[in-house]
Amino acid sequence: TAGMASQMELSLRSSGSDEKTTPFHFSCKAINSEYFTTILSVLQMEKDKQKQGAVFALTPDGMKVTVEKDKILQASAYMKSSIFQEYKLSGGEDRDREFRVDLSILLECLKVFGDSAHIRLSYGGHGEDISLILENQGVITECAIRTLQGPRPLDFNFRSAILINQASMKSKYLKDCFSELDIPGASAVEVVMAPSAPFLSLEARGDSVSCKIEFPHDEQSEVFDHFQCQQYASNRYNIGLIQMCAKSLAKMPKSDTTMIQMNIEGMLKLQHVVRGKDGSTNFISYLIVPEEVQDDELSYPGLTT
């Protein structure tokens, strides 16, 4: 209905309507929307499906999409240009290579035909609408999605603090771990990284039960591809934020490797390596602020606007 279109900040036009004559600074085309839609969907906050701003940063080599939650979580997805059958970026200023849209609205449009549509996404530059054209079995739908005004993503300055611990592990083990930690009443997950046993452990404590999972690091273990730990570190992270990281592993079956990093301030970085259908290496990353500093933002020097 017209009211719904107004509320969703988009308009739908038939293929016979007048086409936009303003030249696009950016356009990309995919013959199947599934991969692009799935990556964007893992960035969507389950409880924040209204007005969730996503910032798209465009480069000749690919795009980075970033979302944030309450200055305690930053999630981003980097997709190489090769996952698209066509990817063009030309002209314009720096501000023409970045835009913010409501992620929920964009996903709703992408799913008009399910996951099997041909799509073309175009952007005319700063202040212009996003043009999304979908085609499925000869039926064409065009969506004009308003771009939003808002601040740029926070700079969490993860590498401004000393990186003390890092590991690269097979994603399937972490996926199983996350599912085990989902216990009633648990509000946080304690992550321990150490140069000796337990090396890496995750623990959640619920109302009447607790769950602790340790990952071995020895010659017989196939868990880690790389493990480097300079000092013992233990930090607690909101379980809802951890579950968001788990959601991406559940939805992205081609995630083979997850990189885990922890800096001296306790900030945790989880980065899933996901393969595109073209064999390209793409990334879904999460930066999570530990609970100890969430109540006192000024005590954590990493956050800058």
mmCIF file of N, CA and C in Angstrom, residues 79-178:
data_model
loop_
_atom_site.group_PDB
_atom_site.id
_atom_site.type_symbol
_atom_site.label_atom_id
_atom_site.label_comp_id
_atom_site.label_asym_id
_atom_site.label_seq_id
_atom_site.Cartn_x
_atom_site.Cartn_y
_atom_site.Cartn_z
ATOM 1 N N MET A 79 33.317 -7.667 1.050
ATOM 2 C CA MET A 79 33.046 -8.511 -0.111
ATOM 3 C C MET A 79 33.853 -8.016 -1.297
ATOM 4 N N LYS A 80 34.620 -8.895 -1.886
ATOM 5 C CA LYS A 80 35.423 -8.524 -3.044
ATOM 6 C C LYS A 80 34.540 -8.317 -4.270
ATOM 7 N N SER A 81 35.008 -7.480 -5.159
ATOM 8 C CA SER A 81 34.235 -7.157 -6.355
ATOM 9 C C SER A 81 33.983 -8.388 -7.224
ATOM 10 N N SER A 82 34.832 -9.402 -7.107
ATOM 11 C CA SER A 82 34.722 -10.580 -7.973
ATOM 12 C C SER A 82 33.508 -11.452 -7.672
ATOM 13 N N ILE A 83 32.826 -11.228 -6.529
ATOM 14 C CA ILE A 83 31.623 -12.029 -6.256
ATOM 15 C C ILE A 83 30.457 -11.569 -7.128
ATOM 16 N N PHE A 84 30.611 -10.391 -7.736
ATOM 17 C CA PHE A 84 29.595 -9.868 -8.640
ATOM 18 C C PHE A 84 29.999 -10.140 -10.084
ATOM 19 N N GLN A 85 29.022 -10.330 -10.947
ATOM 20 C CA GLN A 85 29.328 -10.518 -12.363
ATOM 21 C C GLN A 85 29.684 -9.191 -13.035
ATOM 22 N N GLU A 86 29.271 -8.095 -12.413
ATOM 23 C CA GLU A 86 29.626 -6.758 -12.902
ATOM 24 C C GLU A 86 29.815 -5.852 -11.704
ATOM 25 N N TYR A 87 30.876 -5.067 -11.695
ATOM 26 C CA TYR A 87 31.168 -4.171 -10.568
ATOM 27 C C TYR A 87 31.870 -2.946 -11.138
ATOM 28 N N LYS A 88 31.215 -1.781 -11.051
ATOM 29 C CA LYS A 88 31.770 -0.569 -11.631
ATOM 30 C C LYS A 88 31.736 0.563 -10.612
ATOM 31 N N LEU A 89 32.860 1.253 -10.465
ATOM 32 C CA LEU A 89 32.960 2.414 -9.586
ATOM 33 C C LEU A 89 33.778 3.462 -10.320
ATOM 34 N N SER A 90 33.169 4.609 -10.566
ATOM 35 C CA SER A 90 33.869 5.617 -11.356
ATOM 36 C C SER A 90 33.452 7.012 -10.926
ATOM 37 N N GLY A 91 34.408 7.940 -11.020
ATOM 38 C CA GLY A 91 34.125 9.352 -10.780
ATOM 39 C C GLY A 91 33.675 9.638 -9.361
ATOM 40 N N GLY A 92 33.264 10.880 -9.148
ATOM 41 C CA GLY A 92 32.744 11.274 -7.849
ATOM 42 C C GLY A 92 33.826 11.611 -6.835
ATOM 43 N N GLU A 93 33.390 12.216 -5.727
ATOM 44 C CA GLU A 93 34.281 12.530 -4.618
ATOM 45 C C GLU A 93 34.225 11.406 -3.587
ATOM 46 N N ASP A 94 34.996 11.555 -2.530
ATOM 47 C CA ASP A 94 35.015 10.529 -1.482
ATOM 48 C C ASP A 94 33.624 10.305 -0.905
ATOM 49 N N ARG A 95 32.861 11.389 -0.751
ATOM 50 C CA ARG A 95 31.529 11.257 -0.150
ATOM 51 C C ARG A 95 30.563 10.519 -1.072
ATOM 52 N N ASP A 96 30.917 10.416 -2.364
ATOM 53 C CA ASP A 96 30.080 9.668 -3.305
ATOM 54 C C ASP A 96 30.376 8.170 -3.261
ATOM 55 N N ARG A 97 31.363 7.794 -2.470
ATOM 56 C CA ARG A 97 31.753 6.387 -2.390
ATOM 57 C C ARG A 97 31.371 5.766 -1.051
ATOM 58 N N GLU A 98 30.477 6.428 -0.355
ATOM 59 C CA GLU A 98 30.001 5.904 0.920
ATOM 60 C C GLU A 98 28.551 6.319 1.098
ATOM 61 N N PHE A 99 27.721 5.396 1.559
ATOM 62 C CA PHE A 99 26.325 5.728 1.815
ATOM 63 C C PHE A 99 25.803 4.883 2.968
ATOM 64 N N ARG A 100 24.732 5.385 3.592
ATOM 65 C CA ARG A 100 24.083 4.699 4.715
ATOM 66 C C ARG A 100 22.644 4.392 4.330
ATOM 67 N N VAL A 101 22.227 3.165 4.569
ATOM 68 C CA VAL A 101 20.834 2.777 4.319
ATOM 69 C C VAL A 101 20.323 1.984 5.515
ATOM 70 N N ASP A 102 18.990 1.864 5.594
ATOM 71 C CA ASP A 102 18.380 1.005 6.603
ATOM 72 C C ASP A 102 18.558 -0.437 6.136
ATOM 73 N N LEU A 103 19.317 -1.210 6.898
ATOM 74 C CA LEU A 103 19.639 -2.574 6.483
ATOM 75 C C LEU A 103 18.397 -3.447 6.381
ATOM 76 N N SER A 104 17.445 -3.250 7.281
ATOM 77 C CA SER A 104 16.219 -4.057 7.251
ATOM 78 C C SER A 104 15.435 -3.819 5.967
ATOM 79 N N ILE A 105 15.364 -2.555 5.546
ATOM 80 C CA ILE A 105 14.657 -2.220 4.312
ATOM 81 C C ILE A 105 15.356 -2.835 3.109
ATOM 82 N N LEU A 106 16.664 -2.715 3.061
ATOM 83 C CA LEU A 106 17.420 -3.276 1.939
ATOM 84 C C LEU A 106 17.226 -4.788 1.858
ATOM 85 N N LEU A 107 17.288 -5.461 2.986
ATOM 86 C CA LEU A 107 17.112 -6.914 2.984
ATOM 87 C C LEU A 107 15.701 -7.309 2.564
ATOM 88 N N GLU A 108 14.710 -6.544 3.012
ATOM 89 C CA GLU A 108 13.335 -6.850 2.627
ATOM 90 C C GLU A 108 13.162 -6.740 1.114
ATOM 91 N N CYS A 109 13.810 -5.743 0.521
ATOM 92 C CA CYS A 109 13.741 -5.591 -0.930
ATOM 93 C C CYS A 109 14.471 -6.731 -1.636
ATOM 94 N N LEU A 110 15.631 -7.103 -1.135
ATOM 95 C CA LEU A 110 16.419 -8.163 -1.760
ATOM 96 C C LEU A 110 15.689 -9.500 -1.757
ATOM 97 N N LYS A 111 14.774 -9.678 -0.793
ATOM 98 C CA LYS A 111 14.093 -10.958 -0.644
ATOM 99 C C LYS A 111 12.710 -10.989 -1.300
ATOM 100 N N VAL A 112 12.429 -10.006 -2.141
ATOM 101 C CA VAL A 112 11.129 -9.974 -2.822
ATOM 102 C C VAL A 112 10.885 -11.262 -3.590
ATOM 103 N N PHE A 113 11.926 -11.779 -4.254
ATOM 104 C CA PHE A 113 11.807 -13.016 -5.026
ATOM 105 C C PHE A 113 12.526 -14.184 -4.347
ATOM 106 N N GLY A 114 12.752 -14.103 -3.049
ATOM 107 C CA GLY A 114 13.525 -15.145 -2.386
ATOM 108 C C GLY A 114 15.013 -14.923 -2.611
ATOM 109 N N ASP A 115 15.759 -16.005 -2.774
ATOM 110 C CA ASP A 115 17.212 -15.893 -2.916
ATOM 111 C C ASP A 115 17.692 -16.173 -4.336
ATOM 112 N N SER A 116 16.780 -16.201 -5.291
ATOM 113 C CA SER A 116 17.173 -16.633 -6.640
ATOM 114 C C SER A 116 17.073 -15.532 -7.680
ATOM 115 N N ALA A 117 16.970 -14.287 -7.266
ATOM 116 C CA ALA A 117 16.779 -13.196 -8.222
ATOM 117 C C ALA A 117 18.106 -12.718 -8.803
ATOM 118 N N HIS A 118 18.021 -12.184 -10.023
ATOM 119 C CA HIS A 118 19.110 -11.409 -10.585
ATOM 120 C C HIS A 118 18.971 -9.999 -10.013
ATOM 121 N N ILE A 119 20.090 -9.395 -9.603
ATOM 122 C CA ILE A 119 19.999 -8.070 -8.991
ATOM 123 C C ILE A 119 21.002 -7.104 -9.613
ATOM 124 N N ARG A 120 20.606 -5.842 -9.620
ATOM 125 C CA ARG A 120 21.516 -4.754 -9.971
ATOM 126 C C ARG A 120 21.330 -3.654 -8.933
ATOM 127 N N LEU A 121 22.419 -3.289 -8.264
ATOM 128 C CA LEU A 121 22.410 -2.248 -7.239
ATOM 129 C C LEU A 121 23.211 -1.062 -7.764
ATOM 130 N N SER A 122 22.611 0.136 -7.727
ATOM 131 C CA SER A 122 23.282 1.317 -8.271
ATOM 132 C C SER A 122 23.145 2.493 -7.309
ATOM 133 N N TYR A 123 24.126 3.414 -7.401
ATOM 134 C CA TYR A 123 24.142 4.584 -6.520
ATOM 135 C C TYR A 123 24.653 5.779 -7.315
ATOM 136 N N GLY A 124 23.898 6.867 -7.281
ATOM 137 C CA GLY A 124 24.239 8.042 -8.070
ATOM 138 C C GLY A 124 25.146 9.037 -7.381
ATOM 139 N N GLY A 125 25.459 8.831 -6.125
ATOM 140 C CA GLY A 125 26.316 9.765 -5.405
ATOM 141 C C GLY A 125 25.628 10.341 -4.186
ATOM 142 N N HIS A 126 26.346 11.192 -3.453
ATOM 143 C CA HIS A 126 25.906 11.714 -2.163
ATOM 144 C C HIS A 126 24.476 12.276 -2.215
ATOM 145 N N GLY A 127 23.621 11.762 -1.317
ATOM 146 C CA GLY A 127 22.258 12.238 -1.208
ATOM 147 C C GLY A 127 21.264 11.568 -2.133
ATOM 148 N N GLU A 128 21.745 10.756 -3.068
ATOM 149 C CA GLU A 128 20.854 10.087 -4.003
ATOM 150 C C GLU A 128 20.280 8.809 -3.394
ATOM 151 N N ASP A 129 19.138 8.371 -3.934
ATOM 152 C CA ASP A 129 18.575 7.083 -3.526
ATOM 153 C C ASP A 129 19.428 5.937 -4.062
ATOM 154 N N ILE A 130 19.277 4.782 -3.428
ATOM 155 C CA ILE A 130 19.848 3.547 -3.961
ATOM 156 C C ILE A 130 18.841 2.946 -4.924
ATOM 157 N N SER A 131 19.290 2.560 -6.093
ATOM 158 C CA SER A 131 18.425 1.888 -7.059
ATOM 159 C C SER A 131 18.718 0.389 -7.009
ATOM 160 N N LEU A 132 17.686 -0.390 -6.754
ATOM 161 C CA LEU A 132 17.816 -1.843 -6.722
ATOM 162 C C LEU A 132 16.818 -2.440 -7.703
ATOM 163 N N ILE A 133 17.309 -3.134 -8.695
ATOM 164 C CA ILE A 133 16.461 -3.790 -9.691
ATOM 165 C C ILE A 133 16.613 -5.300 -9.533
ATOM 166 N N LEU A 134 15.486 -5.990 -9.406
ATOM 167 C CA LEU A 134 15.468 -7.443 -9.262
ATOM 168 C C LEU A 134 14.681 -8.051 -10.416
ATOM 169 N N GLU A 135 15.165 -9.189 -10.911
ATOM 170 C CA GLU A 135 14.469 -9.885 -11.994
ATOM 171 C C GLU A 135 14.426 -11.370 -11.694
ATOM 172 N N ASN A 136 13.263 -11.950 -11.875
ATOM 173 C CA ASN A 136 13.095 -13.384 -11.677
ATOM 174 C C ASN A 136 12.071 -13.910 -12.670
ATOM 175 N N GLN A 137 12.529 -14.754 -13.581
ATOM 176 C CA GLN A 137 11.659 -15.369 -14.586
ATOM 177 C C GLN A 137 10.851 -14.321 -15.354
ATOM 178 N N GLY A 138 11.517 -13.254 -15.727
ATOM 179 C CA GLY A 138 10.889 -12.230 -16.545
ATOM 180 C C GLY A 138 10.125 -11.161 -15.793
ATOM 181 N N VAL A 139 9.924 -11.345 -14.507
ATOM 182 C CA VAL A 139 9.241 -10.346 -13.680
ATOM 183 C C VAL A 139 10.295 -9.403 -13.094
ATOM 184 N N ILE A 140 10.101 -8.113 -13.283
ATOM 185 C CA ILE A 140 11.081 -7.120 -12.849
ATOM 186 C C ILE A 140 10.469 -6.205 -11.799
ATOM 187 N N THR A 141 11.209 -5.991 -10.719
ATOM 188 C CA THR A 141 10.800 -5.038 -9.691
ATOM 189 C C THR A 141 11.944 -4.062 -9.463
ATOM 190 N N GLU A 142 11.607 -2.788 -9.398
ATOM 191 C CA GLU A 142 12.617 -1.761 -9.130
ATOM 192 C C GLU A 142 12.301 -1.084 -7.809
ATOM 193 N N CYS A 143 13.281 -0.987 -6.951
ATOM 194 C CA CYS A 143 13.132 -0.340 -5.647
ATOM 195 C C CYS A 143 14.045 0.878 -5.586
ATOM 196 N N ALA A 144 13.521 1.985 -5.106
ATOM 197 C CA ALA A 144 14.319 3.172 -4.823
ATOM 198 C C ALA A 144 14.374 3.332 -3.310
ATOM 199 N N ILE A 145 15.529 3.130 -2.719
ATOM 200 C CA ILE A 145 15.686 3.117 -1.265
ATOM 201 C C ILE A 145 16.421 4.380 -0.834
ATOM 202 N N ARG A 146 15.812 5.119 0.059
ATOM 203 C CA ARG A 146 16.422 6.370 0.509
ATOM 204 C C ARG A 146 17.703 6.119 1.289
ATOM 205 N N THR A 147 18.702 6.924 1.033
ATOM 206 C CA THR A 147 19.900 6.894 1.870
ATOM 207 C C THR A 147 19.650 7.752 3.104
ATOM 208 N N LEU A 148 20.344 7.440 4.175
ATOM 209 C CA LEU A 148 20.136 8.090 5.470
ATOM 210 C C LEU A 148 21.312 8.981 5.828
ATOM 211 N N GLN A 149 21.026 10.022 6.592
ATOM 212 C CA GLN A 149 22.090 10.854 7.148
ATOM 213 C C GLN A 149 22.483 10.289 8.505
ATOM 214 N N GLY A 150 23.752 10.338 8.813
ATOM 215 C CA GLY A 150 24.209 9.825 10.099
ATOM 216 C C GLY A 150 25.714 9.865 10.182
ATOM 217 N N PRO A 151 26.248 9.631 11.371
ATOM 218 C CA PRO A 151 27.699 9.677 11.551
ATOM 219 C C PRO A 151 28.390 8.505 10.871
ATOM 220 N N ARG A 152 29.648 8.676 10.616
ATOM 221 C CA ARG A 152 30.446 7.583 10.080
ATOM 222 C C ARG A 152 30.658 6.551 11.194
ATOM 223 N N PRO A 153 31.007 5.314 10.844
ATOM 224 C CA PRO A 153 31.263 4.309 11.885
ATOM 225 C C PRO A 153 32.369 4.755 12.832
ATOM 226 N N LEU A 154 32.221 4.381 14.095
ATOM 227 C CA LEU A 154 33.250 4.676 15.082
ATOM 228 C C LEU A 154 34.561 4.002 14.698
ATOM 229 N N ASP A 155 35.649 4.646 15.057
ATOM 230 C CA ASP A 155 36.956 4.012 14.924
ATOM 231 C C ASP A 155 37.282 3.352 16.257
ATOM 232 N N PHE A 156 37.171 2.033 16.315
ATOM 233 C CA PHE A 156 37.437 1.320 17.559
ATOM 234 C C PHE A 156 38.926 1.251 17.877
ATOM 235 N N ASN A 157 39.758 1.642 16.928
ATOM 236 C CA ASN A 157 41.217 1.682 17.153
ATOM 237 C C ASN A 157 41.739 0.391 17.756
ATOM 238 N N PHE A 158 41.298 -0.728 17.211
ATOM 239 C CA PHE A 158 41.685 -2.014 17.786
ATOM 240 C C PHE A 158 43.200 -2.186 17.835
ATOM 241 N N ARG A 159 43.883 -1.772 16.804
ATOM 242 C CA ARG A 159 45.332 -1.971 16.751
ATOM 243 C C ARG A 159 46.122 -0.848 17.407
ATOM 244 N N SER A 160 45.429 0.157 17.955
ATOM 245 C CA SER A 160 46.156 1.201 18.679
ATOM 246 C C SER A 160 46.642 0.689 20.033
ATOM 247 N N ALA A 161 45.983 -0.344 20.551
ATOM 248 C CA ALA A 161 46.430 -1.014 21.774
ATOM 249 C C ALA A 161 47.246 -2.247 21.380
ATOM 250 N N ILE A 162 48.133 -2.661 22.243
ATOM 251 C CA ILE A 162 49.027 -3.780 21.949
ATOM 252 C C ILE A 162 48.225 -5.057 21.736
ATOM 253 N N LEU A 163 48.519 -5.746 20.649
ATOM 254 C CA LEU A 163 47.888 -7.035 20.374
ATOM 255 C C LEU A 163 48.660 -8.103 21.138
ATOM 256 N N ILE A 164 47.990 -8.764 22.081
ATOM 257 C CA ILE A 164 48.704 -9.714 22.940
ATOM 258 C C ILE A 164 48.470 -11.168 22.550
ATOM 259 N N ASN A 165 47.284 -11.476 22.025
ATOM 260 C CA ASN A 165 46.974 -12.875 21.727
ATOM 261 C C ASN A 165 46.236 -12.983 20.401
ATOM 262 N N GLN A 166 46.563 -14.039 19.649
ATOM 263 C CA GLN A 166 45.850 -14.268 18.402
ATOM 264 C C GLN A 166 45.924 -15.741 18.024
ATOM 265 N N ALA A 167 44.886 -16.194 17.345
ATOM 266 C CA ALA A 167 44.814 -17.588 16.926
ATOM 267 C C ALA A 167 43.985 -17.685 15.656
ATOM 268 N N SER A 168 44.278 -18.703 14.879
ATOM 269 C CA SER A 168 43.488 -19.032 13.706
ATOM 270 C C SER A 168 43.033 -20.471 13.872
ATOM 271 N N MET A 169 41.712 -20.673 13.840
ATOM 272 C CA MET A 169 41.183 -22.000 14.103
ATOM 273 C C MET A 169 40.111 -22.370 13.087
ATOM 274 N N LYS A 170 39.845 -23.652 12.988
ATOM 275 C CA LYS A 170 38.812 -24.130 12.072
ATOM 276 C C LYS A 170 37.440 -23.721 12.608
ATOM 277 N N SER A 171 36.656 -23.103 11.758
ATOM 278 C CA SER A 171 35.391 -22.509 12.190
ATOM 279 C C SER A 171 34.415 -23.528 12.751
ATOM 280 N N LYS A 172 34.458 -24.753 12.270
ATOM 281 C CA LYS A 172 33.472 -25.753 12.698
ATOM 282 C C LYS A 172 33.553 -26.009 14.199
ATOM 283 N N TYR A 173 34.766 -25.935 14.775
ATOM 284 C CA TYR A 173 34.902 -26.159 16.213
ATOM 285 C C TYR A 173 34.294 -25.002 17.000
ATOM 286 N N LEU A 174 34.471 -23.789 16.517
ATOM 287 C CA LEU A 174 33.903 -22.634 17.199
ATOM 288 C C LEU A 174 32.391 -22.613 17.053
ATOM 289 N N LYS A 175 31.894 -23.040 15.911
ATOM 290 C CA LYS A 175 30.453 -23.117 15.702
ATOM 291 C C LYS A 175 29.812 -24.066 16.704
ATOM 292 N N ASP A 176 30.409 -25.254 16.896
ATOM 293 C CA ASP A 176 29.886 -26.209 17.876
ATOM 294 C C ASP A 176 29.963 -25.640 19.292
ATOM 295 N N CYS A 177 31.041 -24.913 19.576
ATOM 296 C CA CYS A 177 31.219 -24.317 20.897
ATOM 297 C C CYS A 177 30.120 -23.304 21.191
ATOM 298 N N PHE A 178 29.842 -22.435 20.231
ATOM 299 C CA PHE A 178 28.814 -21.410 20.433
ATOM 300 C C PHE A 178 27.457 -22.031 20.738
#
